[in-house]
mmCIF file of the C-alpha atoms, coordinates in Angstrom:
data_MODEL
# 
_entry.id   MODEL 
# 
loop_
_atom_site.group_PDB 
_atom_site.id 
_atom_site.type_symbol 
_atom_site.label_atom_id 
_atom_site.label_alt_id 
_atom_site.label_comp_id 
_atom_site.label_asym_id 
_atom_site.label_entity_id 
_atom_site.label_seq_id 
_atom_site.pdbx_PDB_ins_code 
_atom_site.Cartn_x 
_atom_site.Cartn_y 
_atom_site.Cartn_z 
_atom_site.occupancy 
_atom_site.B_iso_or_equiv 
_atom_site.pdbx_formal_charge 
_atom_site.auth_seq_id 
_atom_site.auth_comp_id 
_atom_site.auth_asym_id 
_atom_site.auth_atom_id 
_atom_site.pdbx_PDB_model_num 
ATOM 1   C CA . UNK A 1 1   ? -24.135 25.842 9.878   1.00 0.00 ? 1   UNK A CA 1 
ATOM 2   C CA . UNK A 1 2   ? -20.738 25.489 8.241   1.00 0.00 ? 2   UNK A CA 1 
ATOM 3   C CA . UNK A 1 3   ? -20.328 23.222 5.226   1.00 0.00 ? 3   UNK A CA 1 
ATOM 4   C CA . UNK A 1 4   ? -17.157 21.931 3.785   1.00 0.00 ? 4   UNK A CA 1 
ATOM 5   C CA . UNK A 1 5   ? -16.416 20.982 0.222   1.00 0.00 ? 5   UNK A CA 1 
ATOM 6   C CA . UNK A 1 6   ? -13.706 18.411 -0.252  1.00 0.00 ? 6   UNK A CA 1 
ATOM 7   C CA . UNK A 1 7   ? -12.280 18.199 -3.867  1.00 0.00 ? 7   UNK A CA 1 
ATOM 8   C CA . UNK A 1 8   ? -9.935  15.366 -4.701  1.00 0.00 ? 8   UNK A CA 1 
ATOM 9   C CA . UNK A 1 9   ? -7.807  15.577 -7.803  1.00 0.00 ? 9   UNK A CA 1 
ATOM 10  C CA . UNK A 1 10  ? -5.836  12.757 -9.320  1.00 0.00 ? 10  UNK A CA 1 
ATOM 11  C CA . UNK A 1 11  ? -2.874  14.012 -11.441 1.00 0.00 ? 11  UNK A CA 1 
ATOM 12  C CA . UNK A 1 12  ? 0.003   11.870 -12.622 1.00 0.00 ? 12  UNK A CA 1 
ATOM 13  C CA . UNK A 1 13  ? 1.866   13.682 -15.375 1.00 0.00 ? 13  UNK A CA 1 
ATOM 14  C CA . UNK A 1 14  ? 0.823   16.292 -17.906 1.00 0.00 ? 14  UNK A CA 1 
ATOM 15  C CA . UNK A 1 15  ? 2.888   16.839 -21.058 1.00 0.00 ? 15  UNK A CA 1 
ATOM 16  C CA . UNK A 1 16  ? 2.553   19.611 -23.590 1.00 0.00 ? 16  UNK A CA 1 
ATOM 17  C CA . UNK A 1 17  ? 3.651   18.669 -27.040 1.00 0.00 ? 17  UNK A CA 1 
ATOM 18  C CA . UNK A 1 18  ? 2.323   18.934 -30.616 1.00 0.00 ? 18  UNK A CA 1 
ATOM 19  C CA . UNK A 1 19  ? 0.482   15.683 -30.127 1.00 0.00 ? 19  UNK A CA 1 
ATOM 20  C CA . UNK A 1 20  ? -3.271  15.367 -29.787 1.00 0.00 ? 20  UNK A CA 1 
ATOM 21  C CA . UNK A 1 21  ? -4.434  14.412 -26.401 1.00 0.00 ? 21  UNK A CA 1 
ATOM 22  C CA . UNK A 1 22  ? -7.577  12.491 -25.279 1.00 0.00 ? 22  UNK A CA 1 
ATOM 23  C CA . UNK A 1 23  ? -9.195  13.645 -22.112 1.00 0.00 ? 23  UNK A CA 1 
ATOM 24  C CA . UNK A 1 24  ? -11.408 11.414 -19.914 1.00 0.00 ? 24  UNK A CA 1 
ATOM 25  C CA . UNK A 1 25  ? -13.128 12.521 -16.868 1.00 0.00 ? 25  UNK A CA 1 
ATOM 26  C CA . UNK A 1 26  ? -15.534 11.259 -14.394 1.00 0.00 ? 26  UNK A CA 1 
ATOM 27  C CA . UNK A 1 27  ? -17.365 12.852 -11.570 1.00 0.00 ? 27  UNK A CA 1 
ATOM 28  C CA . UNK A 1 28  ? -18.958 10.995 -8.632  1.00 0.00 ? 28  UNK A CA 1 
ATOM 29  C CA . UNK A 1 29  ? -21.055 12.670 -5.977  1.00 0.00 ? 29  UNK A CA 1 
ATOM 30  C CA . UNK A 1 30  ? -21.490 10.198 -3.091  1.00 0.00 ? 30  UNK A CA 1 
ATOM 31  C CA . UNK A 1 31  ? -22.094 12.695 -0.398  1.00 0.00 ? 31  UNK A CA 1 
ATOM 32  C CA . UNK A 1 32  ? -23.613 16.132 -0.675  1.00 0.00 ? 32  UNK A CA 1 
ATOM 33  C CA . UNK A 1 33  ? -20.550 17.654 1.103   1.00 0.00 ? 33  UNK A CA 1 
ATOM 34  C CA . UNK A 1 34  ? -18.032 15.753 -1.022  1.00 0.00 ? 34  UNK A CA 1 
ATOM 35  C CA . UNK A 1 35  ? -17.271 16.101 -4.673  1.00 0.00 ? 35  UNK A CA 1 
ATOM 36  C CA . UNK A 1 36  ? -14.746 13.559 -6.229  1.00 0.00 ? 36  UNK A CA 1 
ATOM 37  C CA . UNK A 1 37  ? -13.310 14.487 -9.697  1.00 0.00 ? 37  UNK A CA 1 
ATOM 38  C CA . UNK A 1 38  ? -10.916 12.220 -11.581 1.00 0.00 ? 38  UNK A CA 1 
ATOM 39  C CA . UNK A 1 39  ? -9.232  13.829 -14.620 1.00 0.00 ? 39  UNK A CA 1 
ATOM 40  C CA . UNK A 1 40  ? -6.510  12.190 -16.697 1.00 0.00 ? 40  UNK A CA 1 
ATOM 41  C CA . UNK A 1 41  ? -4.706  13.207 -19.825 1.00 0.00 ? 41  UNK A CA 1 
ATOM 42  C CA . UNK A 1 42  ? -3.200  10.508 -22.004 1.00 0.00 ? 42  UNK A CA 1 
ATOM 43  C CA . UNK A 1 43  ? -1.170  10.609 -25.121 1.00 0.00 ? 43  UNK A CA 1 
ATOM 44  C CA . UNK A 1 44  ? -3.141  9.002  -27.968 1.00 0.00 ? 44  UNK A CA 1 
ATOM 45  C CA . UNK A 1 45  ? 0.038   7.175  -29.125 1.00 0.00 ? 45  UNK A CA 1 
ATOM 46  C CA . UNK A 1 46  ? -0.077  5.237  -25.862 1.00 0.00 ? 46  UNK A CA 1 
ATOM 47  C CA . UNK A 1 47  ? 3.547   6.260  -24.956 1.00 0.00 ? 47  UNK A CA 1 
ATOM 48  C CA . UNK A 1 48  ? 4.177   8.054  -21.682 1.00 0.00 ? 48  UNK A CA 1 
ATOM 49  C CA . UNK A 1 49  ? 6.370   11.096 -22.273 1.00 0.00 ? 49  UNK A CA 1 
ATOM 50  C CA . UNK A 1 50  ? 7.644   11.233 -18.682 1.00 0.00 ? 50  UNK A CA 1 
ATOM 51  C CA . UNK A 1 51  ? 8.220   8.591  -16.152 1.00 0.00 ? 51  UNK A CA 1 
ATOM 52  C CA . UNK A 1 52  ? 9.281   9.200  -12.471 1.00 0.00 ? 52  UNK A CA 1 
ATOM 53  C CA . UNK A 1 53  ? 10.477  6.553  -9.940  1.00 0.00 ? 53  UNK A CA 1 
ATOM 54  C CA . UNK A 1 54  ? 10.387  5.539  -7.221  1.00 0.00 ? 54  UNK A CA 1 
ATOM 55  C CA . UNK A 1 55  ? 7.336   7.314  -6.035  1.00 0.00 ? 55  UNK A CA 1 
ATOM 56  C CA . UNK A 1 56  ? 7.373   7.844  -3.038  1.00 0.00 ? 56  UNK A CA 1 
ATOM 57  C CA . UNK A 1 57  ? 11.146  8.601  -3.073  1.00 0.00 ? 57  UNK A CA 1 
ATOM 58  C CA . UNK A 1 58  ? 13.573  8.843  -0.199  1.00 0.00 ? 58  UNK A CA 1 
ATOM 59  C CA . UNK A 1 59  ? 16.897  10.339 -1.385  1.00 0.00 ? 59  UNK A CA 1 
ATOM 60  C CA . UNK A 1 60  ? 16.941  10.080 -5.169  1.00 0.00 ? 60  UNK A CA 1 
ATOM 61  C CA . UNK A 1 61  ? 14.143  10.600 -7.859  1.00 0.00 ? 61  UNK A CA 1 
ATOM 62  C CA . UNK A 1 62  ? 14.717  9.226  -11.290 1.00 0.00 ? 62  UNK A CA 1 
ATOM 63  C CA . UNK A 1 63  ? 13.091  11.072 -14.182 1.00 0.00 ? 63  UNK A CA 1 
ATOM 64  C CA . UNK A 1 64  ? 12.963  9.655  -17.689 1.00 0.00 ? 64  UNK A CA 1 
ATOM 65  C CA . UNK A 1 65  ? 11.497  11.634 -20.562 1.00 0.00 ? 65  UNK A CA 1 
ATOM 66  C CA . UNK A 1 66  ? 10.977  11.419 -24.265 1.00 0.00 ? 66  UNK A CA 1 
ATOM 67  C CA . UNK A 1 67  ? 13.767  12.918 -26.427 1.00 0.00 ? 67  UNK A CA 1 
ATOM 68  C CA . UNK A 1 68  ? 11.308  15.069 -28.377 1.00 0.00 ? 68  UNK A CA 1 
ATOM 69  C CA . UNK A 1 69  ? 10.631  17.091 -25.227 1.00 0.00 ? 69  UNK A CA 1 
ATOM 70  C CA . UNK A 1 70  ? 14.247  18.408 -25.313 1.00 0.00 ? 70  UNK A CA 1 
ATOM 71  C CA . UNK A 1 71  ? 14.418  18.894 -21.520 1.00 0.00 ? 71  UNK A CA 1 
ATOM 72  C CA . UNK A 1 72  ? 16.943  21.365 -20.136 1.00 0.00 ? 72  UNK A CA 1 
ATOM 73  C CA . UNK A 1 73  ? 15.929  21.968 -16.504 1.00 0.00 ? 73  UNK A CA 1 
ATOM 74  C CA . UNK A 1 74  ? 13.966  20.145 -13.937 1.00 0.00 ? 74  UNK A CA 1 
ATOM 75  C CA . UNK A 1 75  ? 12.616  22.321 -11.010 1.00 0.00 ? 75  UNK A CA 1 
ATOM 76  C CA . UNK A 1 76  ? 11.166  20.924 -7.711  1.00 0.00 ? 76  UNK A CA 1 
ATOM 77  C CA . UNK A 1 77  ? 8.214   22.972 -6.303  1.00 0.00 ? 77  UNK A CA 1 
ATOM 78  C CA . UNK A 1 78  ? 6.475   22.519 -2.922  1.00 0.00 ? 78  UNK A CA 1 
ATOM 79  C CA . UNK A 1 79  ? 2.681   22.647 -2.658  1.00 0.00 ? 79  UNK A CA 1 
ATOM 80  C CA . UNK A 1 80  ? 2.592   26.497 -2.347  1.00 0.00 ? 80  UNK A CA 1 
ATOM 81  C CA . UNK A 1 81  ? 4.590   26.848 -5.563  1.00 0.00 ? 81  UNK A CA 1 
ATOM 82  C CA . UNK A 1 82  ? 7.915   27.796 -4.072  1.00 0.00 ? 82  UNK A CA 1 
ATOM 83  C CA . UNK A 1 83  ? 11.033  26.499 -5.914  1.00 0.00 ? 83  UNK A CA 1 
ATOM 84  C CA . UNK A 1 84  ? 12.760  24.061 -3.671  1.00 0.00 ? 84  UNK A CA 1 
ATOM 85  C CA . UNK A 1 85  ? 15.568  22.987 -6.079  1.00 0.00 ? 85  UNK A CA 1 
ATOM 86  C CA . UNK A 1 86  ? 16.647  23.225 -9.723  1.00 0.00 ? 86  UNK A CA 1 
ATOM 87  C CA . UNK A 1 87  ? 18.538  20.617 -11.753 1.00 0.00 ? 87  UNK A CA 1 
ATOM 88  C CA . UNK A 1 88  ? 20.149  21.188 -15.057 1.00 0.00 ? 88  UNK A CA 1 
ATOM 89  C CA . UNK A 1 89  ? 19.871  18.480 -17.811 1.00 0.00 ? 89  UNK A CA 1 
ATOM 90  C CA . UNK A 1 90  ? 22.843  18.673 -20.051 1.00 0.00 ? 90  UNK A CA 1 
ATOM 91  C CA . UNK A 1 91  ? 22.163  15.676 -22.348 1.00 0.00 ? 91  UNK A CA 1 
ATOM 92  C CA . UNK A 1 92  ? 20.232  12.414 -22.630 1.00 0.00 ? 92  UNK A CA 1 
ATOM 93  C CA . UNK A 1 93  ? 16.676  11.527 -21.748 1.00 0.00 ? 93  UNK A CA 1 
ATOM 94  C CA . UNK A 1 94  ? 17.036  10.880 -18.021 1.00 0.00 ? 94  UNK A CA 1 
ATOM 95  C CA . UNK A 1 95  ? 18.048  12.542 -14.868 1.00 0.00 ? 95  UNK A CA 1 
ATOM 96  C CA . UNK A 1 96  ? 18.678  11.416 -11.264 1.00 0.00 ? 96  UNK A CA 1 
ATOM 97  C CA . UNK A 1 97  ? 17.682  14.090 -8.784  1.00 0.00 ? 97  UNK A CA 1 
ATOM 98  C CA . UNK A 1 98  ? 19.312  14.200 -5.403  1.00 0.00 ? 98  UNK A CA 1 
ATOM 99  C CA . UNK A 1 99  ? 16.325  15.015 -3.012  1.00 0.00 ? 99  UNK A CA 1 
ATOM 100 C CA . UNK A 1 100 ? 18.007  14.072 0.127   1.00 0.00 ? 100 UNK A CA 1 
ATOM 101 C CA . UNK A 1 101 ? 17.992  17.645 1.461   1.00 0.00 ? 101 UNK A CA 1 
ATOM 102 C CA . UNK A 1 102 ? 14.261  18.158 0.785   1.00 0.00 ? 102 UNK A CA 1 
ATOM 103 C CA . UNK A 1 103 ? 11.913  17.608 3.733   1.00 0.00 ? 103 UNK A CA 1 
ATOM 104 C CA . UNK A 1 104 ? 9.267   14.873 3.576   1.00 0.00 ? 104 UNK A CA 1 
ATOM 105 C CA . UNK A 1 105 ? 6.063   15.905 1.765   1.00 0.00 ? 105 UNK A CA 1 
ATOM 106 C CA . UNK A 1 106 ? 4.326   16.280 -1.579  1.00 0.00 ? 106 UNK A CA 1 
ATOM 107 C CA . UNK A 1 107 ? 6.171   18.077 -4.408  1.00 0.00 ? 107 UNK A CA 1 
ATOM 108 C CA . UNK A 1 108 ? 5.867   18.786 -8.108  1.00 0.00 ? 108 UNK A CA 1 
ATOM 109 C CA . UNK A 1 109 ? 8.634   18.658 -10.707 1.00 0.00 ? 109 UNK A CA 1 
ATOM 110 C CA . UNK A 1 110 ? 8.344   20.952 -13.707 1.00 0.00 ? 110 UNK A CA 1 
ATOM 111 C CA . UNK A 1 111 ? 10.434  19.969 -16.741 1.00 0.00 ? 111 UNK A CA 1 
ATOM 112 C CA . UNK A 1 112 ? 11.408  22.916 -19.028 1.00 0.00 ? 112 UNK A CA 1 
ATOM 113 C CA . UNK A 1 113 ? 12.564  22.596 -22.586 1.00 0.00 ? 113 UNK A CA 1 
ATOM 114 C CA . UNK A 1 114 ? 15.352  24.365 -24.449 1.00 0.00 ? 114 UNK A CA 1 
ATOM 115 C CA . UNK A 1 115 ? 13.061  27.239 -25.405 1.00 0.00 ? 115 UNK A CA 1 
ATOM 116 C CA . UNK A 1 116 ? 12.025  27.856 -21.756 1.00 0.00 ? 116 UNK A CA 1 
ATOM 117 C CA . UNK A 1 117 ? 8.593   26.340 -22.079 1.00 0.00 ? 117 UNK A CA 1 
ATOM 118 C CA . UNK A 1 118 ? 7.169   24.004 -19.514 1.00 0.00 ? 118 UNK A CA 1 
ATOM 119 C CA . UNK A 1 119 ? 6.993   20.576 -21.181 1.00 0.00 ? 119 UNK A CA 1 
ATOM 120 C CA . UNK A 1 120 ? 5.594   18.503 -18.357 1.00 0.00 ? 120 UNK A CA 1 
ATOM 121 C CA . UNK A 1 121 ? 4.635   18.664 -14.739 1.00 0.00 ? 121 UNK A CA 1 
ATOM 122 C CA . UNK A 1 122 ? 4.648   15.555 -12.378 1.00 0.00 ? 122 UNK A CA 1 
ATOM 123 C CA . UNK A 1 123 ? 3.754   15.090 -8.654  1.00 0.00 ? 123 UNK A CA 1 
ATOM 124 C CA . UNK A 1 124 ? 5.878   12.985 -6.335  1.00 0.00 ? 124 UNK A CA 1 
ATOM 125 C CA . UNK A 1 125 ? 6.123   12.339 -2.611  1.00 0.00 ? 125 UNK A CA 1 
ATOM 126 C CA . UNK A 1 126 ? 9.275   12.575 -0.585  1.00 0.00 ? 126 UNK A CA 1 
ATOM 127 C CA . UNK A 1 127 ? 9.303   10.109 2.367   1.00 0.00 ? 127 UNK A CA 1 
# 
């Protein structure tokens, strides 16, 4: 008899800074074959460090980030971790990504700072 384990994750954005983070998690087992896990990380100051919109997106994705993150590149990855596109951030605290040439699906953006460290990762859907 084959059994399947379905695991659902809910991830919005994760940011790595010098701030302290609070973690809340809940687990609900409604079916012996299904496990539902909901984990979120929030900045204790209440400020979101990265915002993306619209989500889902059609041809452009707007990314707004806190200036203390010092973002230099934004890379788009598909679900298997392959780099689909890379955008350079020259200045400011926002970027408009042209995703018109990316096929429909679920993707991640990885924001990298001036030292080459990953500052945040966010998930978005391309319609």
